[in-house]
Every structure is written in C-alpha cells, then in structure tokens.
CSV table of C-alpha atoms and ligand atoms in Angstrom, one decimal:
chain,number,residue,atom,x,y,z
A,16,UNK,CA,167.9,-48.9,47.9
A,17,UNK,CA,164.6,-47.6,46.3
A,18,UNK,CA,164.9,-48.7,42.1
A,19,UNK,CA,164.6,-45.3,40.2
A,20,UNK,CA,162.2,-45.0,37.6
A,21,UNK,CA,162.2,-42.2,34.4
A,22,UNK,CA,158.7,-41.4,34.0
A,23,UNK,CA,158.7,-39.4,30.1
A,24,UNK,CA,155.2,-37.5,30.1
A,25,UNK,CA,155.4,-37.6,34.2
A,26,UNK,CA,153.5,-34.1,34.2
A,27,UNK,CA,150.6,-35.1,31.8
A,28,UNK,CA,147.0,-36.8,32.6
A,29,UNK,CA,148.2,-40.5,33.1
A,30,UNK,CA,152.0,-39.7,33.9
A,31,UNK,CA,151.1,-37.6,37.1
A,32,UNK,CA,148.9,-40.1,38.3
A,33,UNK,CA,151.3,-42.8,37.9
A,34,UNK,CA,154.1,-40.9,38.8
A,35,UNK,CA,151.9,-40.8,42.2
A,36,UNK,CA,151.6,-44.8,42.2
A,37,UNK,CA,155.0,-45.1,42.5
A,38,UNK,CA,156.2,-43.1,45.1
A,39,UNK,CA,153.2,-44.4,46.8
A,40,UNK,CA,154.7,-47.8,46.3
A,41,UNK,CA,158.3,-46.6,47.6
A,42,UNK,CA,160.3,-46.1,44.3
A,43,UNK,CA,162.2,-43.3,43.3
A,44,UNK,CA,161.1,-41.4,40.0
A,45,UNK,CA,162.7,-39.1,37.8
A,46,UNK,CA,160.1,-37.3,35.6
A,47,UNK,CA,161.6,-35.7,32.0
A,48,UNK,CA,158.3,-33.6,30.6
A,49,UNK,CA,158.7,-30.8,27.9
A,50,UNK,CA,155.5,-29.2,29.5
A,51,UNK,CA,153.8,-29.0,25.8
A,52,UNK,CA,150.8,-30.6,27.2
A,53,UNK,CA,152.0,-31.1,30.9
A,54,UNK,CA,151.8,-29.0,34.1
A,55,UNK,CA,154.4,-28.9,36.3
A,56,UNK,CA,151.5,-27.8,39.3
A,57,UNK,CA,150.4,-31.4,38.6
A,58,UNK,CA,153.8,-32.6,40.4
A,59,UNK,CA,153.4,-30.3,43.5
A,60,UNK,CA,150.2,-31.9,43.8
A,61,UNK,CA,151.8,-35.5,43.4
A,62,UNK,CA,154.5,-34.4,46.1
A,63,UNK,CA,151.8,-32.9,48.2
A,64,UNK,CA,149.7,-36.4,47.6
A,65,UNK,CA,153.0,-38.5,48.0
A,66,UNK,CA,154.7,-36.5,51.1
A,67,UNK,CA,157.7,-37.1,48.5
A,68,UNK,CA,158.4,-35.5,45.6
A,69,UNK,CA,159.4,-36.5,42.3
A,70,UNK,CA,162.9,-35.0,40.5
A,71,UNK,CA,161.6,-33.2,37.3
A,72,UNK,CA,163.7,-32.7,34.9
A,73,UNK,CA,162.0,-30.0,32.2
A,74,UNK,CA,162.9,-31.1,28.8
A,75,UNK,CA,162.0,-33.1,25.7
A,76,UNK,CA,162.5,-36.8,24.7
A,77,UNK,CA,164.4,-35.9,21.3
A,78,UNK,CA,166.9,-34.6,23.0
A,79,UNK,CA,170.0,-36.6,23.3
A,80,UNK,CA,172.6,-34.9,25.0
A,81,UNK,CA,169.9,-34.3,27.7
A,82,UNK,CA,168.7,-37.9,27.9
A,83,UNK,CA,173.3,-39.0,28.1
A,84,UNK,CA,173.1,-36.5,31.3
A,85,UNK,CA,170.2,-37.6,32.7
A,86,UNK,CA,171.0,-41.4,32.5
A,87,UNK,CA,174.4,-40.2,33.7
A,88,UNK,CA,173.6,-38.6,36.8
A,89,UNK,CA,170.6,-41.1,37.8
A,90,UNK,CA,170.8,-44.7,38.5
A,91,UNK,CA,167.7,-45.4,36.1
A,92,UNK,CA,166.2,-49.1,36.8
A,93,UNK,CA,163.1,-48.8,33.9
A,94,UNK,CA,161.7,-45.9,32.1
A,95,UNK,CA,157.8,-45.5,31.9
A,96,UNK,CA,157.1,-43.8,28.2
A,97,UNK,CA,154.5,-41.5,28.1
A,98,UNK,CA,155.7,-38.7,26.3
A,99,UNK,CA,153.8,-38.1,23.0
A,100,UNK,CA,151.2,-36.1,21.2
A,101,UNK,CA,147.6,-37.5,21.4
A,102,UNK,CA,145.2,-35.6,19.3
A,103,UNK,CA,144.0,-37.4,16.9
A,104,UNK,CA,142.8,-34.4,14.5
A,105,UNK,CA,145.6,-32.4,15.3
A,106,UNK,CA,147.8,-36.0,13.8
A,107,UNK,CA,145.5,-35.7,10.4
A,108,UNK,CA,146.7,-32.1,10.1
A,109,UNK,CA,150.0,-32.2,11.0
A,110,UNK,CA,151.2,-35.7,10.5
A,111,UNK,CA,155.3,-34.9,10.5
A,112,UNK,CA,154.7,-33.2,14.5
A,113,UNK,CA,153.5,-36.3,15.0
A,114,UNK,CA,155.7,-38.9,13.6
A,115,UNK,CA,158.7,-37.0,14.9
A,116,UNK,CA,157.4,-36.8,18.6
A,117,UNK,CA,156.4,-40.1,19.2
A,118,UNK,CA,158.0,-42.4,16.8
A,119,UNK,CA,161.4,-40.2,16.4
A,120,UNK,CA,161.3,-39.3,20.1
A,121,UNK,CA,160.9,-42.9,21.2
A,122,UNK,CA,164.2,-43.9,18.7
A,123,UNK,CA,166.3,-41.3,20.7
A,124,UNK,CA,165.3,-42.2,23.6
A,125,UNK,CA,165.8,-46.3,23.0
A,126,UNK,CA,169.6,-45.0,21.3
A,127,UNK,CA,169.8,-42.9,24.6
A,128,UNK,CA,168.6,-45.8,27.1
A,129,UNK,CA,171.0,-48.8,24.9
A,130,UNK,CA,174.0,-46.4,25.6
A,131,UNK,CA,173.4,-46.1,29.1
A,132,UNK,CA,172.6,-50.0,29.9
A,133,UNK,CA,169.1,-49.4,30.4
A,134,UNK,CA,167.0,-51.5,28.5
A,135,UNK,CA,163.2,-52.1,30.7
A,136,UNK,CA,160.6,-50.0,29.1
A,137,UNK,CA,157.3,-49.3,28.9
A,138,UNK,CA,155.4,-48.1,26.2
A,139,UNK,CA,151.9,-46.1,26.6
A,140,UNK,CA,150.1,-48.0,23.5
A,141,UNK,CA,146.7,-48.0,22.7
A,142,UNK,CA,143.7,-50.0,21.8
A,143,UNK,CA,143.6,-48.0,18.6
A,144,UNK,CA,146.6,-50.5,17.1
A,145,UNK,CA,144.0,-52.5,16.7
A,146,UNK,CA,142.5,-51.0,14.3
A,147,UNK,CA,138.4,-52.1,13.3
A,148,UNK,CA,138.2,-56.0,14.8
A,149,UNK,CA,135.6,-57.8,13.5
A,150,UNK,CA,134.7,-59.4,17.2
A,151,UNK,CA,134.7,-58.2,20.9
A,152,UNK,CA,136.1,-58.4,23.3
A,153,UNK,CA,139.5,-57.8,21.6
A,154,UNK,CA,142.2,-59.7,22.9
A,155,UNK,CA,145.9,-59.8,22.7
A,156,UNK,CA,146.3,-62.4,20.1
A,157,UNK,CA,144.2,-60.4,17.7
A,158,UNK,CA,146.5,-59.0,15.2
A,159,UNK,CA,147.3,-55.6,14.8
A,160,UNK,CA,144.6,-53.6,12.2
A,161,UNK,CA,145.0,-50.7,10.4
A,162,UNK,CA,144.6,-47.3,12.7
A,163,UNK,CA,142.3,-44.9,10.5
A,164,UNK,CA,144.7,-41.5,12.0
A,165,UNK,CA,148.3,-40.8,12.0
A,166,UNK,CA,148.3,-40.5,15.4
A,167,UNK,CA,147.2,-44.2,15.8
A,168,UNK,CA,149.7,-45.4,13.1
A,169,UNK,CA,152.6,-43.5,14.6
A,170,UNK,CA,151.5,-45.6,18.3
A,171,UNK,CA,151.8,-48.7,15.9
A,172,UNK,CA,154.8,-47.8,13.7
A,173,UNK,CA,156.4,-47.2,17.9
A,174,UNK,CA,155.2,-51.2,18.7
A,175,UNK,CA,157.0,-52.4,15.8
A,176,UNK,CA,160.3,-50.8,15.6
A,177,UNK,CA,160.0,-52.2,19.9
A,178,UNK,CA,159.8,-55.5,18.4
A,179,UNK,CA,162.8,-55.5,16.6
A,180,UNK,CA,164.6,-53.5,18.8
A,181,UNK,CA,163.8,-56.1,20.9
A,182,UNK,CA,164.8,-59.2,18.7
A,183,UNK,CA,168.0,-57.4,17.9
A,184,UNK,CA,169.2,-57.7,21.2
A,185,UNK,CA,167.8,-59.9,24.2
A,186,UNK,CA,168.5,-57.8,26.8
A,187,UNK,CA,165.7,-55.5,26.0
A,188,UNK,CA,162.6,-55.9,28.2
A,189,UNK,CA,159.3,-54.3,27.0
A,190,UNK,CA,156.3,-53.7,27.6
A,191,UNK,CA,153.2,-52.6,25.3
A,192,UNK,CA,150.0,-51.8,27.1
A,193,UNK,CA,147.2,-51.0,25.1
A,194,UNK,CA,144.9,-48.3,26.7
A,195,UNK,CA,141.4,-48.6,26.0
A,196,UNK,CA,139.5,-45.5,27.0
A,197,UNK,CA,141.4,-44.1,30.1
A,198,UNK,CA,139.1,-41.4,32.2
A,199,UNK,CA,138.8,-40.4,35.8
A,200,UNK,CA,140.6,-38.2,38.4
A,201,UNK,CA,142.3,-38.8,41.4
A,202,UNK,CA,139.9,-39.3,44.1
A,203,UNK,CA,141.3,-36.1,46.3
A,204,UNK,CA,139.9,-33.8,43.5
A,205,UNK,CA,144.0,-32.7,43.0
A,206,UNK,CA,144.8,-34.5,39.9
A,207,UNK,CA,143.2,-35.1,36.5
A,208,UNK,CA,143.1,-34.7,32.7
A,209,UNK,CA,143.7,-30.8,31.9
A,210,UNK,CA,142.9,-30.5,28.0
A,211,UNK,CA,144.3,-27.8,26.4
A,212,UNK,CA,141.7,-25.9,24.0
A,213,UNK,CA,138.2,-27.4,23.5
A,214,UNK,CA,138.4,-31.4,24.4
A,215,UNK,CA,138.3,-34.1,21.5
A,216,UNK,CA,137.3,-37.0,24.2
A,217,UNK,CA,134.2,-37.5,25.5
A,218,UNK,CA,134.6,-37.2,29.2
A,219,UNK,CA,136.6,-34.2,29.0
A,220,UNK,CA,133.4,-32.5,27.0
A,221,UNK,CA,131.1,-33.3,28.6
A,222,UNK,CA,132.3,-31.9,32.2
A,223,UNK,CA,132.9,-28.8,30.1
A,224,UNK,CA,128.9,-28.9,29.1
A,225,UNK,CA,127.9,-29.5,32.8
A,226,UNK,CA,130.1,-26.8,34.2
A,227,UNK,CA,128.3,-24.2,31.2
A,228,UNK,CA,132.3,-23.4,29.9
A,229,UNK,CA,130.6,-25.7,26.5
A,230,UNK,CA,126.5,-25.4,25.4
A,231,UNK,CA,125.9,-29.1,24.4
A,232,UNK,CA,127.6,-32.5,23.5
A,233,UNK,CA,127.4,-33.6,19.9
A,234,UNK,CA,126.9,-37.3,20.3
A,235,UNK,CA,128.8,-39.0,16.9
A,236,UNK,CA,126.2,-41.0,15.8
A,237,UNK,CA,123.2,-42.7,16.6
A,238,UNK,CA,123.4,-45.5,14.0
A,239,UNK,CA,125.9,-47.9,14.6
A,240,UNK,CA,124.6,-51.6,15.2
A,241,UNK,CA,125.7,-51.0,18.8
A,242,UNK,CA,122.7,-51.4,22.2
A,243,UNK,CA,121.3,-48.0,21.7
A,244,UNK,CA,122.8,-46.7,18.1
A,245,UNK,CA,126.1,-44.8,20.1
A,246,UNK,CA,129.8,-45.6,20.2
A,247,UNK,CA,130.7,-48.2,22.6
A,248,UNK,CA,134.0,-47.9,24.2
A,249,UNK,CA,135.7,-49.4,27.6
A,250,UNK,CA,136.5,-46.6,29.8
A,251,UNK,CA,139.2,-47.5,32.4
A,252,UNK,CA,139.5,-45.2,35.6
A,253,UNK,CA,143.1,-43.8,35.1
A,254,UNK,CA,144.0,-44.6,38.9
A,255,UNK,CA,143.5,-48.0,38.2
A,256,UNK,CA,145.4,-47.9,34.8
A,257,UNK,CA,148.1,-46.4,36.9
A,258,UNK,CA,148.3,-49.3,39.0
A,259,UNK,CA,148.2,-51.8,35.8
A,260,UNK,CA,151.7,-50.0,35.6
A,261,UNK,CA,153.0,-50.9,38.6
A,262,UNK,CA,152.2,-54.2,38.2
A,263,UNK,CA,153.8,-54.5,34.5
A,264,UNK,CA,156.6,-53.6,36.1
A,265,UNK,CA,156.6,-56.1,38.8
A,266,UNK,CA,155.7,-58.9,35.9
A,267,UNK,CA,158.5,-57.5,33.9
A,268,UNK,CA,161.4,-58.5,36.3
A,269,UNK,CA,160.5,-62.1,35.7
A,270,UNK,CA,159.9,-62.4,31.9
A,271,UNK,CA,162.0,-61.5,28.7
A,272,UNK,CA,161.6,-59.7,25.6
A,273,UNK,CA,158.5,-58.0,24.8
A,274,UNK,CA,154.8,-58.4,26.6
A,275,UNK,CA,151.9,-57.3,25.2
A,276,UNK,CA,149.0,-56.4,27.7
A,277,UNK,CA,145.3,-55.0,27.4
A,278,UNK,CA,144.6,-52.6,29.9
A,279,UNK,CA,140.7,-51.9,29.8
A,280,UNK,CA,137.8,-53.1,32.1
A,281,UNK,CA,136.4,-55.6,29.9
A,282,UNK,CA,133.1,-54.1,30.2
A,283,UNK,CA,132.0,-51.1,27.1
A,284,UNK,CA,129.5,-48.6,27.7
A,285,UNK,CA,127.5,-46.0,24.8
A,286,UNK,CA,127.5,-42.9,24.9
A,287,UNK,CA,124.0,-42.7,26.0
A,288,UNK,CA,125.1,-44.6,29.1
A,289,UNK,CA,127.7,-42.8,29.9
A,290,UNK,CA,125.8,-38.9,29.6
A,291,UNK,CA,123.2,-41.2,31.9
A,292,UNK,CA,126.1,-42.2,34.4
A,293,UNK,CA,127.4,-38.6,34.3
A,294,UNK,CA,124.2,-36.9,34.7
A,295,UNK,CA,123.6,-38.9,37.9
A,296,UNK,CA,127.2,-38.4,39.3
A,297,UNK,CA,126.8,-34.3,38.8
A,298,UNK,CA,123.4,-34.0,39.6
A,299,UNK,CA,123.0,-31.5,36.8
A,300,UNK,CA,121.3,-32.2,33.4
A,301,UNK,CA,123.8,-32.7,30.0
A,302,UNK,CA,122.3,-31.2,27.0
A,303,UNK,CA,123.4,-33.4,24.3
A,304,UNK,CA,122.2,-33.5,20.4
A,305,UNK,CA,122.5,-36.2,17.9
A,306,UNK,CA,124.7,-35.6,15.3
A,307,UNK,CA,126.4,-37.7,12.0
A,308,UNK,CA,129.3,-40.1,12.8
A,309,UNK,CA,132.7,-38.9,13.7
A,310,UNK,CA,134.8,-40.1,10.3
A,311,UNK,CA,137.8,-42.3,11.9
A,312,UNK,CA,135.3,-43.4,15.0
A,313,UNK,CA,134.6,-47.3,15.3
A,314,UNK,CA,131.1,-48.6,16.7
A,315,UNK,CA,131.9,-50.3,19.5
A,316,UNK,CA,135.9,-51.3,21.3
A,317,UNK,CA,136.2,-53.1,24.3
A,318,UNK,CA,138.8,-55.2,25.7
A,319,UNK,CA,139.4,-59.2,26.9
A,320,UNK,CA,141.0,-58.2,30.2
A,321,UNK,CA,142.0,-62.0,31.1
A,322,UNK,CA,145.8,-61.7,30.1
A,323,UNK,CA,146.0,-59.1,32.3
A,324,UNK,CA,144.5,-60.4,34.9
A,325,UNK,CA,146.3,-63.4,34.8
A,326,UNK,CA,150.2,-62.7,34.2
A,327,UNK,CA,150.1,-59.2,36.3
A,328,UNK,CA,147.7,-59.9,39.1
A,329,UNK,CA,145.8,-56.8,38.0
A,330,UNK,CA,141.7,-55.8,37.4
A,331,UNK,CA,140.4,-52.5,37.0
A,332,UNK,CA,139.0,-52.2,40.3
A,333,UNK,CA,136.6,-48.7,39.9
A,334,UNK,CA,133.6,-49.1,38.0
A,335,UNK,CA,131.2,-46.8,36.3
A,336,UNK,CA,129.8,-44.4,39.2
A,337,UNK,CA,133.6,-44.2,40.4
A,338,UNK,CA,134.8,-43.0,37.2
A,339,UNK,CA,131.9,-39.9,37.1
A,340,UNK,CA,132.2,-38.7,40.3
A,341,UNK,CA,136.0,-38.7,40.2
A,342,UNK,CA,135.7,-36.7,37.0
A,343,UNK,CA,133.6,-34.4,38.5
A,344,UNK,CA,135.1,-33.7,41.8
A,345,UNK,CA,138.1,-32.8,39.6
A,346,UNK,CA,136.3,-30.8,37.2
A,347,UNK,CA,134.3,-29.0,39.6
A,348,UNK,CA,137.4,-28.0,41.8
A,349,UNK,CA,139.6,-27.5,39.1
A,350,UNK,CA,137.4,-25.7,36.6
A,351,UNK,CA,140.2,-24.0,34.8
A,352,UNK,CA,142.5,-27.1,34.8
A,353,UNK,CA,145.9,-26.3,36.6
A,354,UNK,CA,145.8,-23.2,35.4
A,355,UNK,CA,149.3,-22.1,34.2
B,401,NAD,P1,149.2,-36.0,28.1
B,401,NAD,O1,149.2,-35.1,26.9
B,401,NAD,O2,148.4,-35.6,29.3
B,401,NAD,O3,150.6,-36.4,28.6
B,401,NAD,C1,151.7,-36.5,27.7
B,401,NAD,C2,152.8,-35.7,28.4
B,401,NAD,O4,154.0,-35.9,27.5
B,401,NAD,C3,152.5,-34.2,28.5
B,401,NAD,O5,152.8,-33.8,29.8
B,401,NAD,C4,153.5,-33.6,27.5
B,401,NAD,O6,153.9,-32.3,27.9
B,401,NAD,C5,154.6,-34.6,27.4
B,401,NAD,N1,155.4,-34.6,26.1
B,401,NAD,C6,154.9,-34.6,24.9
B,401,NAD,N2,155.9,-34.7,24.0
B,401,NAD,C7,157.0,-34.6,24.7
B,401,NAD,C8,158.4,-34.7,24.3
B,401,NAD,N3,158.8,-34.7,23.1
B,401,NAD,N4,159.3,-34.6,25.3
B,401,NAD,C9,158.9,-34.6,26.6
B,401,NAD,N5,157.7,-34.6,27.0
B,401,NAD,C10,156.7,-34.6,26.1
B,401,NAD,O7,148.6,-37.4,27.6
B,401,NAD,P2,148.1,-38.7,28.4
B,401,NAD,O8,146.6,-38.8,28.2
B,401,NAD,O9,148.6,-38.7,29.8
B,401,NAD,O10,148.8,-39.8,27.6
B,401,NAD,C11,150.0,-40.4,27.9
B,401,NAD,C12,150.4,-41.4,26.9
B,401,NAD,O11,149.4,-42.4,26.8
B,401,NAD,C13,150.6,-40.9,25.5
B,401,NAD,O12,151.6,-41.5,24.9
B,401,NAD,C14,149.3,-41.2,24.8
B,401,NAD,O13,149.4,-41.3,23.4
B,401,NAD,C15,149.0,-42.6,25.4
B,401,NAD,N6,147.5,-42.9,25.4
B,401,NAD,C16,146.6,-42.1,25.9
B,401,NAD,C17,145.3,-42.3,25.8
B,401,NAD,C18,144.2,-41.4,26.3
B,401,NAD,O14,143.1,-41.5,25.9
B,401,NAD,N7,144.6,-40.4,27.2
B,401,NAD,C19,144.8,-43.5,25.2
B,401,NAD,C20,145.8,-44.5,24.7
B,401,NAD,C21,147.2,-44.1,24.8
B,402,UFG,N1,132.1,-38.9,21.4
B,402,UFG,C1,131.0,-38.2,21.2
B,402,UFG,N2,131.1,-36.8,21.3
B,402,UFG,C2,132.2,-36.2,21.6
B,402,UFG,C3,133.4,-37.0,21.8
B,402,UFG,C4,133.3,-38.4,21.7
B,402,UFG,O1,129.9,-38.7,20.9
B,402,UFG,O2,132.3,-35.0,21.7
B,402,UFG,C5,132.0,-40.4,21.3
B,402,UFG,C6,132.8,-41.0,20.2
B,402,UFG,O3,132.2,-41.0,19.0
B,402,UFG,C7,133.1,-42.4,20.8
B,402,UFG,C8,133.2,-42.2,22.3
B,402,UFG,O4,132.4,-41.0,22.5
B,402,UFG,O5,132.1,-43.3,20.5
B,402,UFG,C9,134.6,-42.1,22.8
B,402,UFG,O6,135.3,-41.0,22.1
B,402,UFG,P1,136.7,-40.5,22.6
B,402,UFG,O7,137.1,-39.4,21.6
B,402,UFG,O8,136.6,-40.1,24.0
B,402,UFG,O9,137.6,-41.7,22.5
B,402,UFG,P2,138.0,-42.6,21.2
B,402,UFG,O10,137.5,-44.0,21.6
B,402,UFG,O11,137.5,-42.1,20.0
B,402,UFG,O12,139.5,-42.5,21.2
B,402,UFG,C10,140.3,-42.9,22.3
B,402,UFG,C11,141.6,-42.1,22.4
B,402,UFG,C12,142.5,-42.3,21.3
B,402,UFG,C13,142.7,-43.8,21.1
B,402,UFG,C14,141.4,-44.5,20.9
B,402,UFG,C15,141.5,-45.9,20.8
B,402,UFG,O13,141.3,-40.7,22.4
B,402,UFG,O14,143.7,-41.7,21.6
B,402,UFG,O15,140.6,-44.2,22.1
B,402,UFG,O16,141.8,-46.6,21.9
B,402,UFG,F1,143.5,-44.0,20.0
C-alpha cells in the first residue's frame, strides 16, 4: 500500500505544489491547512492536476485534540511541515503571532506525532538561519548566524528545539531544508503563490507592476558591493523545490537523526537581472525606481547546492527564463489569485 503523508500548509504556495509531487509520485497525502494564508481552490486544482485528490482536513497545527484524531484515523508514514506565518514585517510587528505559530505550533505537533509513533518529519527552513555569512556560496557546514527578523529567528529557534528533540530520542528522523528564494508557478498556469494584501517578495511585485494592479517596483538598494549595486539572492523554481522534497524523503528512509539540506540553485541573480529576465518573459516593460536599502535585507545569498546534489540525487532543474514565464503564465491567468 501507498505510504501516507501529512502535508501541514498543503493549501499554501509551496505545500500545493508539493502536495501535487506526491500524488504524482503515487503516495497518499493528507493535507491539515487552517486556510489563514491557504486556498482550498488550490487543492481542486492539485486533484484536477493529479486525477487524485488529496484528503484535506481544515484545521490548525496547534491544535491537539485535532492532530490525536487525525493521526488516529490515518496511517501517517512522514509529515511534511509547512504550516507557518512568513512575513517578515508582519513578524517585527507582531512577534508573539509569530512565535506561537511556528515555534508553538511545531511543539504540538512533534508532542502530537511522538504520541502517535510518528516520528519522520520535514521541516520548511530557510536560508535566512543563516543569518549575514561572510562568504558565498553558503553551505551546510556554515553555522547558523543571527536572523535580523523574528520571523527568521522563530525558523531557527524551530531547527533547534528539532535537534534536541532529535537527540532525546533516536527514533526521530528529520529533515531541515533551507529554502533560498523559492518563485515560480506550476507550468499549467493552475497553481502558484497567491499573496494576500500588497506582496513583500520580489516576484510577487513585480507581476503585480506588469499586470498595472501596482505603479512601480522600489528596488532596495543600489549600493551593495554586489555586480550591479542590487540584492543578490538564489531563486529556486518552486516545482523543482517540490521535488527536492520527494527526494528528502526518499534519502530519509536510509539515514538517522537529523539532515540538514540546502535547497537553492547555486547560481544568485540582482535585482536588475531579474526585472531584465521578467521584462523579457512578459513582453511588457517594468517600471522600477531606485530606492534606499530595505533595513533587515543582506547584499547578496546564494547557496552551495553540492550536498544536495550528492546525498538526494537532486538539482534544480529550471533555470532563469523558466522561472519568469511560469510566474507569468500564472499571474496572467490568475490575476486575482484564487480568488476566495
Ligand atoms: P504559504 O503562506 O503560502 O503557506 C503556508 C500555509 O500554512 C498556508 O496555506 C497557511 O494557511 C497555513 N498555515 C499557517 N499557519 C497554520 C496553522 N497554525 N495551522 C495550519 N495551517 C497553517 O507559505 P509558503 O511560501 O508556501 O511557505 C511554506 C513554508 O516554507 C513556511 O513554513 C515558510 O516559512 C517556509 N519558507 C518559505 C519561503 C518563501 O519565500 N516562500 C522561504 C523559506 C521558507
Ligand atoms: N526587493 C526589491 N523590491 C521589492 C522586494 C524585494 O528590491 O519590492 C529585493 C530585496 O531587497 C532582495 C531581493 O529583492 O534583494 C529579494 O527579496 P525578497 O523579499 O523576495 O526575498 P528575501 O531574500 O528578502 O527573503 C526571502 C524570504 C524570507 C527568507 C529569506 C531568506 O521572503 O522568508 O528569503 O532566505 F527568510
């Protein structure tokens, strides 16, 4: 039989398309989404995508009682964790939401997981744990920095209380992938990132600008010590970051304790380049202006994607030109998001 897999965050931006990749691959999945910043249209779309659907289970991670019935009545095999808040102003402003969703949330839902014998997870980290390294790429063996947000912390305070979670008790498998920049739609133009208000990340901006729902990008900066002055990040397309997942998985089956993998490209592009690569995708021109520095932003951040590579079998595989016109298909057939 099919191993069943509970997907936390299944209806958001990198849950859905994941969700997707594994009914794809043949397993069974189990979604649990409180819909704060999820849409449950984005799992008809997966079912329509898959010919299968996923269960979804409408709820929240801090829960506990709903987390003993769900383990109860489903034979879960691994949980994916994506649930959590994301924004990083949003974290500066109301630090406590934050802290209690994703580092709160993610105790109950280990407590919930250790009473129900389940004990493979994977954790949705994110390059930010790094904090400001002093030399790129950035790989694994770095050690963790200080994340300028609470948002960032609270994705760091989750890694360590993992770690001991996991050294307390060796049947805990884990897995903390670090996200670089994750952008990108699914190519049938069905699925993709569906902000709620006016986007904080680039990508989701700037196909506001070119559809005329926003006047002009503010670029944050055009004097860091970086090829051109702008931020340099390592945008991964999110269909490919949904397949580093499957693999994790995979990897995870034959190794113990806790695994800590990059997920990024390995290659970082500026701003600059990437209004360039977006104007060229859309056709249409992106106003932009230069403005001051973003407090909190870092010049440049891009990943050493050999670990990867090496223990899971797994390399982005959609570059640049992909990663536009993806966005764009999605943003130009979905101009209002999902919509609900
Ligand atoms: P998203 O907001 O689209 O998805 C998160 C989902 O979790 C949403 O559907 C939301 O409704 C749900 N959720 C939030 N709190 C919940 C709770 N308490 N109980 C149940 N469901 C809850 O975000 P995303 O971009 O898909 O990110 C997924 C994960 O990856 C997050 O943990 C995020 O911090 C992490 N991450 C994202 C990025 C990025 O740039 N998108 C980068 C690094 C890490
Ligand atoms: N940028 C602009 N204008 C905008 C938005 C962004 O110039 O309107 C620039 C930023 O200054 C940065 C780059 O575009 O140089 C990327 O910015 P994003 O906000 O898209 O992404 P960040 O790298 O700042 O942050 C992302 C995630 C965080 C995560 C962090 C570290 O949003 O959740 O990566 O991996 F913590």
């Amino acid at each position: 039989m099919a191993d069943t897999i509970l997907v936390t965050g299944g209806a958001g931006y990198i849950g859905s398309h994941t969700t997707l990749a594994l009914l794809e691959a043949g397993y069974e999945v189990v979604v649990l989404d409180n819909l704060h910043n999820g849409s449950s249209t984005s799992l008809d779309r997966v079912a329509r995508l898959a010919g299968k659907p996923a269960t979804f289970i409408k709820g929240d991670i801090r829960d506990r009682a709903l987390l003993d019935e769900l383990f109860a009545s489903h034979s879960i095999s691994a949980v994916l964790h994506f649930a959590g808040l994301k924004a990083v102003g949003e974290s500066v402003r109301e630090p406590l939401r934050y802290y209690e969703n994703n580092v709160s949330g993610t105790v109950t839902l280990c407590q919930a997981m250790a009473h129900a014998g389940v004990f493979r997870l994977v954790f949705s980290s994110s390059a930010t744990v790094y904090g400001e390294p002093s030399q790129m790429p950035i790989s694994e063996t770095f050690p963790t920095g200080v994340p300028t947000n609470p948002y960032g912390r609270s994705k760091l305070m989750v890694e360590e209380l993992l770690k001991d979670l996991a050294a307390s008790e060796p049947r805990w498998n884990i897995a903390l992938l670090r996200y670089f920049n994750p952008v990108g739609a699914h190519a049938s133009g069905l699925l993709g990132e569906n902000p709620n208000g006016t986007p904080n990340n680039l990508l989701p901006y700037m196909s506001q600008v070119a559809v005329g729902k926003l006047e002009k990008l503010s670029v944050y900066g055009a004097d860091y010590p970086t090829v051109d002055g702008t931020g340099v990040r390592d945008y991964i397309h999110v269909v490919d970051l949904a397949d580093g997942h499957l693999k994790a998985l995979q990897a995870m089956a034959t190794r113990d304790g806790v695994n800590v993998w990059n997920l990024g490209t390995g290659i970082g592009y500026s701003v600059l380049q990437m209004i360039q690569a977006f104007e060229l995708a859309s056709g249409r021109p992106l106003p932009y202006q230069l403005v001051a520095r973003r407090p909190g932003d870092i010049a440049e951040c891009w990943s050493d994607a050999s670990l990867a590579a090496k223990e899971l079998g797994w390399k982005a595989q959609r570059g640049l030109a992909e990663m536009m016109a993806d966005t764009w298909r999605w943003q130009s057939a979905n101009p209002l998001g999902y919509a609900d």
